[in-house]
Steps between C-alpha positions, in 0.01 A plus 500: 500500500415854389813706431740223606823521306648178368830483313507193277840397363472268199825336396606370161458145632126567541457691173684260270445150370766230516631613159570851637223679308220695666207288615207711383234288674685531830529878462126518426428295813717725718340813357154356568593441863655846541199659330276320748696647789488846340125475453442437873699809597855367533775723360733254321849592385664251264876446486560299186786320339481354152614778265822323403315171443235680293764668287698180453191344337474790252854608412756287325826699534674571172841438651640199683748740658240676710626501860265394781437855627415629152277200435315556828451869415371409155261231625378722782434802276286295262350269760387776737267631229348155450467439873331831586269464200389159630431641845319799353285283274413244767422758771300694240271198464391572860470875445820563696782731394861421583810713459864415449771608743856410403751547777863445593686463826596866464129595500488399864849601606453875545228673697386703198459199268345291779237766566434554129439131447287466814292804397449349155374175654278685748344701216439186295335323794285805582373490142427124499789425266688175563875568491696240304861537612813345353868569522616693196736238360573715197714730715569289810799311369611309808388141468264520798436843652223429750531124536249378243236757599466362856688790659321744269163361614597536866619858449183594312284336769677704768478824303121478454437349845352184351289275719630187331781387269437186294777342297444260212129441562332179385344546160230234520296636789164660433444754778143595585410812310757437226 
């Protein structure tokens, strides 16, 4: 498994409870499993949803007239901080550092941006940093840019020549070494 690259796409449906708030125990379980893979030499890259859901649980908009795009930007801006802090804290419990990469469709649409993003990911992996990638919903105003992070995950997997792409992994599996 040494140096195998695995892109793991985690959707909002996996990260949230039935009431739409983040499921902290589930996130801890996923991080434990990913940390276990990292500790046996796998190079995981996480594509995560959940920023809007995280922000929705924190922010109560002051105006009922907030349109859906503005609300999504607001929830995302606040929620992304909460989400990355959770990942950072939980990976930190295993002595693992993670780093945030916010992207947009445009980041992969020109050769220059594509190479810049790929080089960033390659540098993170070479330094044993787990990239935590999410679409930057604060500036990506179309309702769904990548297709709920599935297309983003596939593009990232191709760009880093991943050995495996996993989407919406089970959260109740205890992998050996985790």
